[in-house]
Amino acid sequence: MGDDFYVRYYVGHMGRYGHEFLEFEIAANGLLRYANNSNYRNDTMIKKEAYISPLMLKELRRIIEESEIMKEDDRTWPEPDRIGKQELEIVLGSEHICFTTAKIGTLNEVLRSNDPEGLRVFYYLIQDLKCLVFSLIALHFKIKPI
Amino acid sequence: MADFLEVDNAEVFEAEMEEESISRLKEKAKRRKGRGFDGGVSDRDEGDYDRVEDLGEGEPGPQRSIEGWILFVTGIHEEAQEDDIHDKFSEYGEIKNIHLNLDRRTGFLKGYSLVEYETYKEALSAKEELDGSDILGQTIAVDWAFVKGPRKTKKKRN
């Protein structure tokens, strides 16, 4: 089946409205799963899934490889705290990373951290991943208003 | 009792199998890095995932999205503009939606795009004609964005 591949991203926190989080994962067979949860105003979890094509899997791999995230390490990154947590898990070939860190609000926070270069790679990669996944979920599931 | 269980829980069974193959894949990886390995349990587990109704007979192939058919395009030149995409693709049908995302770090295009047509015929002809063509001198690849999943064993309820 070719090289192994898996991506998962989580960002969330515990608070007044329960466990509010966004999480998505893409497996090597093309299954994209997306979950968004909040109990704000008694809301419930949104869960969507779809199978993406091989070309898209290939592009996702390219984006991850070009970011060189697999070379980084989260050892000196800020630890998750009360404000929240981010988690990025990637299996690419024979390497498996699972980085956790606090929420990041701005590029400034990245630059002031103990590992600005590594955290910057993480910061931009997750933006690119979210951008792709949000486009996919919106296009596949959202109905256009009249 | 075992037979009854198997038929009724076919979907649960399949979900477990998928998770199993994901954890097998994770175990195969030789080098691990990161603080997240002693992580907690996911909170995603309540309920099934929504998906767009698969109207086909369970054969593999492209999957329709909620209101149309979506193509995925890669290899787009980073300085291309939405008009370049629109002009090329509108030859094959009326474009209902284009997403042309930016690279958040450089400000240039990330290199991929999503184009939606209302009908399968329009999308198919755009895919066949434009796969391997050029934009700003750079070759693009065009394929479906979404495909049908592996065939599920149908549940029988009497």
Short mmCIF file of C-alpha atoms in Angstrom, two decimals:
data_model
loop_
_atom_site.label_atom_id
_atom_site.label_comp_id
_atom_site.label_asym_id
_atom_site.label_seq_id
_atom_site.Cartn_x
_atom_site.Cartn_y
_atom_site.Cartn_z
CA MET A 1 0.00 0.00 0.00
CA GLY A 2 2.98 2.30 -0.22
CA ASP A 3 4.46 4.26 2.61
CA ASP A 4 2.48 4.62 5.80
CA PHE A 5 0.63 7.87 6.30
CA TYR A 6 -1.61 9.37 8.97
CA VAL A 7 -2.34 12.91 10.15
CA ARG A 8 -4.34 14.09 13.13
CA TYR A 9 -4.71 17.55 14.55
CA TYR A 10 -6.49 18.54 17.74
CA VAL A 11 -7.02 21.92 19.35
CA GLY A 12 -9.25 22.43 22.34
CA HIS A 13 -9.85 23.33 25.93
CA MET A 14 -12.07 22.57 28.91
CA GLY A 15 -14.27 25.33 30.12
CA ARG A 16 -17.66 26.66 30.85
CA TYR A 17 -19.05 25.11 27.73
CA GLY A 18 -17.57 21.69 28.25
CA HIS A 19 -14.80 20.18 26.20
CA GLU A 20 -14.68 22.50 23.24
CA PHE A 21 -12.46 21.18 20.51
CA LEU A 22 -11.71 20.82 16.85
CA GLU A 23 -10.13 17.61 15.66
CA PHE A 24 -9.55 16.08 12.26
CA GLU A 25 -7.68 13.07 11.00
CA ILE A 26 -6.77 11.65 7.62
CA ALA A 27 -5.74 8.05 7.21
CA ALA A 28 -3.79 6.40 4.41
CA ASN A 29 -6.97 4.94 2.90
CA GLY A 30 -8.23 8.47 2.28
CA LEU A 31 -10.76 8.64 5.11
CA LEU A 32 -11.02 12.20 6.41
CA ARG A 33 -12.80 12.59 9.74
CA TYR A 34 -13.70 15.92 11.22
CA ALA A 35 -15.18 16.68 14.65
CA ASN A 36 -16.09 19.95 16.26
CA ASN A 37 -17.56 20.02 19.73
CA SER A 38 -19.01 22.59 22.06
CA ASN A 39 -21.77 22.67 24.66
CA TYR A 40 -22.27 26.36 24.18
CA ARG A 41 -26.01 26.97 24.38
CA ASN A 42 -26.41 23.20 24.70
CA ASP A 43 -24.87 22.58 21.31
CA THR A 44 -23.76 19.07 20.38
CA MET A 45 -20.85 17.57 18.47
CA ILE A 46 -20.51 17.93 14.75
CA LYS A 47 -18.92 14.95 13.08
CA LYS A 48 -18.30 14.64 9.37
CA GLU A 49 -16.41 12.18 7.26
CA ALA A 50 -15.56 11.66 3.62
CA TYR A 51 -13.07 9.80 1.49
CA ILE A 52 -10.55 11.95 -0.33
CA SER A 53 -8.94 10.97 -3.61
CA PRO A 54 -5.37 9.68 -4.06
CA LEU A 55 -4.35 12.96 -5.69
CA MET A 56 -5.44 14.84 -2.62
CA LEU A 57 -3.65 12.45 -0.29
CA LYS A 58 -0.55 13.02 -2.38
CA GLU A 59 -0.87 16.79 -2.07
CA LEU A 60 -1.40 16.53 1.68
CA ARG A 61 1.78 14.47 1.92
CA ARG A 62 3.64 17.07 -0.13
CA ILE A 63 2.49 19.87 2.14
CA ILE A 64 3.67 17.96 5.20
CA GLU A 65 6.97 16.89 3.67
CA GLU A 66 7.79 20.39 2.47
CA SER A 67 7.14 21.85 5.89
CA GLU A 68 9.85 19.55 7.33
CA ILE A 69 7.81 19.21 10.51
CA MET A 70 9.17 15.68 10.97
CA LYS A 71 12.58 17.19 11.75
CA GLU A 72 11.25 19.24 14.64
CA ASP A 73 10.81 18.31 18.29
CA ASP A 74 8.34 19.60 20.86
CA ARG A 75 10.66 19.18 23.84
CA THR A 76 11.08 22.90 24.46
CA TRP A 77 7.69 24.04 23.27
CA PRO A 78 5.23 25.58 25.73
CA GLU A 79 3.29 22.91 27.58
CA PRO A 80 -0.51 22.71 27.28
CA ASP A 81 -2.21 24.80 29.95
CA ARG A 82 -5.63 25.88 31.21
CA ILE A 83 -6.14 27.97 28.13
CA GLY A 84 -5.86 24.94 25.93
CA LYS A 85 -3.92 22.35 24.05
CA GLN A 86 -2.87 21.56 20.51
CA GLU A 87 -1.82 18.17 19.33
CA LEU A 88 -0.37 17.17 15.98
CA GLU A 89 0.19 13.51 15.22
CA ILE A 90 1.77 12.43 11.96
CA VAL A 91 2.94 9.08 10.66
CA LEU A 92 5.06 9.48 7.55
CA GLY A 93 6.99 6.45 6.35
CA SER A 94 8.83 4.99 9.31
CA GLU A 95 8.56 8.12 11.48
CA HIS A 96 5.82 8.88 13.96
CA ILE A 97 5.55 12.23 15.71
CA CYS A 98 3.02 13.38 18.26
CA PHE A 99 3.64 16.95 19.32
CA THR A 100 1.65 18.68 22.01
CA THR A 101 1.79 22.29 22.97
CA ALA A 102 -0.34 25.13 24.28
CA LYS A 103 -2.62 27.15 22.03
CA ILE A 104 -0.77 29.69 19.93
CA GLY A 105 -2.48 32.97 19.22
CA THR A 106 0.04 34.98 17.28
CA LEU A 107 3.31 34.76 15.40
CA ASN A 108 4.75 36.91 18.15
CA GLU A 109 4.18 34.13 20.69
CA VAL A 110 6.07 31.82 18.37
CA LEU A 111 8.99 34.18 18.00
CA ARG A 112 9.25 34.76 21.75
CA SER A 113 9.27 31.02 22.56
CA ASN A 114 12.25 28.80 23.31
CA ASP A 115 12.18 27.27 19.85
CA PRO A 116 11.01 29.96 17.44
CA GLU A 117 12.15 28.14 14.31
CA GLY A 118 10.54 24.82 15.15
CA LEU A 119 7.37 26.32 16.52
CA ARG A 120 7.10 28.49 13.44
CA VAL A 121 7.12 25.41 11.22
CA PHE A 122 4.34 23.95 13.38
CA TYR A 123 2.40 27.22 13.39
CA TYR A 124 2.29 27.57 9.62
CA LEU A 125 1.74 23.89 8.90
CA ILE A 126 -1.35 23.72 11.06
CA GLN A 127 -2.71 26.82 9.35
CA ASP A 128 -2.21 25.18 5.98
CA LEU A 129 -3.80 21.92 7.19
CA LYS A 130 -6.78 23.70 8.67
CA CYS A 131 -7.18 25.72 5.50
CA LEU A 132 -7.38 22.56 3.40
CA VAL A 133 -9.67 20.66 5.77
CA PHE A 134 -12.05 23.58 6.24
CA SER A 135 -12.29 24.00 2.47
CA LEU A 136 -13.04 20.31 2.06
CA ILE A 137 -15.67 20.18 4.79
CA ALA A 138 -17.38 23.38 3.65
CA LEU A 139 -17.49 22.39 0.00
CA HIS A 140 -18.59 18.82 0.63
CA PHE A 141 -21.26 19.46 3.27
CA LYS A 142 -22.43 23.08 3.25
CA ILE A 143 -25.47 24.14 1.31
CA LYS A 144 -25.25 27.51 -0.38
CA PRO A 145 -27.71 30.08 0.92
CA ILE A 146 -30.29 31.19 -1.60
CA MET B 1 -26.67 -15.27 19.09
CA ALA B 2 -23.33 -14.61 17.43
CA ASP B 3 -24.85 -14.42 13.92
CA PHE B 4 -27.50 -11.97 15.02
CA LEU B 5 -24.85 -9.75 16.60
CA GLU B 6 -22.73 -9.76 13.47
CA VAL B 7 -25.46 -8.50 11.15
CA ASP B 8 -26.85 -5.90 13.48
CA ASN B 9 -23.54 -4.39 14.40
CA ALA B 10 -21.98 -4.43 10.95
CA GLU B 11 -21.29 -0.69 11.07
CA VAL B 12 -19.80 -0.72 14.55
CA PHE B 13 -17.66 -3.64 13.52
CA GLU B 14 -16.34 -1.73 10.54
CA ALA B 15 -15.50 1.34 12.61
CA GLU B 16 -13.56 -0.84 15.00
CA MET B 17 -11.70 -2.42 12.13
CA GLU B 18 -10.69 0.97 10.78
CA GLU B 19 -9.44 2.08 14.15
CA GLU B 20 -7.57 -1.18 14.50
CA SER B 21 -5.78 -0.69 11.20
CA ILE B 22 -4.88 2.86 12.19
CA SER B 23 -3.36 1.68 15.47
CA ARG B 24 -1.50 -1.08 13.65
CA LEU B 25 -0.10 1.52 11.29
CA LYS B 26 1.03 3.65 14.22
CA GLU B 27 2.77 0.72 15.82
CA LYS B 28 4.68 -0.10 12.67
CA ALA B 29 6.51 3.25 12.63
CA LYS B 30 10.05 2.84 13.79
CA ARG B 31 10.97 6.24 15.17
CA ARG B 32 8.84 8.18 17.62
CA LYS B 33 9.18 11.76 18.71
CA GLY B 34 7.05 14.02 20.84
CA ARG B 35 5.36 14.48 24.19
CA GLY B 36 1.96 13.38 23.09
CA PHE B 37 2.38 9.63 23.27
CA ASP B 38 1.08 9.20 26.77
CA GLY B 39 -2.02 11.03 25.64
CA GLY B 40 -5.53 10.61 26.94
CA VAL B 41 -8.59 9.08 25.35
CA SER B 42 -10.25 10.91 22.47
CA ASP B 43 -13.60 12.54 23.15
CA ARG B 44 -14.72 11.98 19.61
CA ASP B 45 -16.35 8.69 20.22
CA GLU B 46 -19.99 9.57 20.76
CA GLY B 47 -22.11 8.91 17.72
CA ASP B 48 -21.46 8.23 14.05
CA TYR B 49 -19.88 10.56 11.53
CA ASP B 50 -22.18 12.22 9.00
CA ARG B 51 -21.41 11.53 5.41
CA VAL B 52 -22.93 12.53 2.09
CA GLU B 53 -25.42 9.89 0.92
CA ASP B 54 -23.70 7.38 -1.36
CA LEU B 55 -26.27 6.79 -4.07
CA GLY B 56 -24.18 4.43 -6.16
CA GLU B 57 -24.27 0.67 -6.02
CA GLY B 58 -21.24 0.60 -3.79
CA GLU B 59 -18.77 0.63 -6.68
CA PRO B 60 -15.61 2.68 -6.29
CA GLY B 61 -15.42 6.01 -8.10
CA PRO B 62 -16.04 9.70 -7.57
CA GLN B 63 -18.38 10.84 -4.83
CA ARG B 64 -20.86 13.63 -5.30
CA SER B 65 -20.81 16.44 -2.75
CA ILE B 66 -23.85 18.06 -1.25
CA GLU B 67 -24.77 20.20 -4.26
CA GLY B 68 -22.34 19.30 -7.01
CA TRP B 69 -19.17 17.53 -8.10
CA ILE B 70 -15.81 18.76 -6.88
CA LEU B 71 -12.47 18.49 -8.63
CA PHE B 72 -9.09 18.76 -6.97
CA VAL B 73 -6.29 20.48 -8.88
CA THR B 74 -2.61 20.39 -7.96
CA GLY B 75 0.59 21.87 -9.40
CA ILE B 76 -0.84 25.35 -9.67
CA HIS B 77 1.78 28.03 -10.19
CA GLU B 78 2.12 30.07 -7.01
CA GLU B 79 1.51 33.37 -8.80
CA ALA B 80 -1.62 32.28 -10.60
CA GLN B 81 -4.84 34.12 -9.89
CA GLU B 82 -8.38 32.95 -9.45
CA ASP B 83 -9.19 34.28 -12.91
CA ASP B 84 -6.68 31.91 -14.47
CA ILE B 85 -8.48 28.99 -12.86
CA HIS B 86 -11.89 30.37 -13.69
CA ASP B 87 -11.08 31.00 -17.35
CA LYS B 88 -9.65 27.54 -17.89
CA PHE B 89 -12.33 25.61 -16.08
CA SER B 90 -15.41 27.54 -17.15
CA GLU B 91 -14.97 26.15 -20.65
CA TYR B 92 -16.43 22.85 -19.43
CA GLY B 93 -19.37 24.08 -17.44
CA GLU B 94 -20.66 26.65 -15.03
CA ILE B 95 -18.40 26.85 -12.02
CA LYS B 96 -20.34 26.85 -8.80
CA ASN B 97 -17.43 27.30 -6.42
CA ILE B 98 -13.68 27.77 -6.42
CA HIS B 99 -11.36 27.53 -3.45
CA LEU B 100 -7.84 28.68 -4.20
CA ASN B 101 -6.01 28.67 -0.91
CA LEU B 102 -2.94 30.64 0.01
CA ASP B 103 0.22 29.51 1.72
CA ARG B 104 -0.15 31.27 5.02
CA ARG B 105 3.58 31.83 5.37
CA THR B 106 4.54 33.13 1.92
CA GLY B 107 1.32 34.75 0.81
CA PHE B 108 1.55 32.98 -2.53
CA LEU B 109 -0.81 30.21 -3.57
CA LYS B 110 -0.39 26.94 -1.74
CA GLY B 111 -0.55 25.15 -5.09
CA TYR B 112 -3.91 23.40 -5.06
CA SER B 113 -7.46 24.35 -5.85
CA LEU B 114 -10.97 22.96 -5.54
CA VAL B 115 -13.46 23.57 -8.35
CA GLU B 116 -17.13 22.65 -8.18
CA TYR B 117 -19.53 21.97 -11.02
CA GLU B 118 -23.19 21.17 -10.74
CA THR B 119 -23.21 18.11 -12.99
CA TYR B 120 -21.08 15.02 -13.27
CA LYS B 121 -20.70 15.47 -17.03
CA GLU B 122 -19.22 18.95 -16.69
CA ALA B 123 -16.80 17.83 -14.00
CA LEU B 124 -15.79 14.71 -15.90
CA SER B 125 -15.03 16.60 -19.10
CA ALA B 126 -13.05 19.26 -17.22
CA LYS B 127 -11.08 16.55 -15.46
CA GLU B 128 -10.31 14.65 -18.65
CA GLU B 129 -9.40 17.69 -20.71
CA LEU B 130 -7.43 19.63 -18.12
CA ASP B 131 -5.49 16.89 -16.35
CA GLY B 132 -1.91 17.40 -17.53
CA SER B 133 -2.53 20.83 -19.03
CA ASP B 134 -0.71 24.07 -18.15
CA ILE B 135 -1.31 27.12 -16.08
CA LEU B 136 1.33 29.86 -16.41
CA GLY B 137 3.61 27.27 -17.95
CA GLN B 138 3.32 24.80 -15.08
CA THR B 139 1.62 21.43 -15.50
CA ILE B 140 -1.46 20.80 -13.40
CA ALA B 141 -3.05 17.54 -12.32
CA VAL B 142 -6.85 17.28 -12.04
CA ASP B 143 -8.75 14.55 -10.24
CA TRP B 144 -11.89 14.09 -8.20
CA ALA B 145 -11.75 15.54 -4.72
CA PHE B 146 -13.97 12.97 -3.06
CA VAL B 147 -14.34 9.28 -3.77
CA LYS B 148 -16.62 6.54 -2.60
CA GLY B 149 -15.40 4.57 0.36
CA PRO B 150 -14.89 0.82 0.41
CA ARG B 151 -18.09 -1.15 -0.06
CA LYS B 152 -20.00 -1.73 3.15
CA THR B 153 -21.84 -4.95 3.80
CA LYS B 154 -25.51 -3.97 3.75
CA LYS B 155 -27.37 -4.46 6.99
CA LYS B 156 -30.48 -6.58 6.62
CA ARG B 157 -33.35 -5.80 8.90
CA ASN B 158 -36.56 -7.84 8.69
#
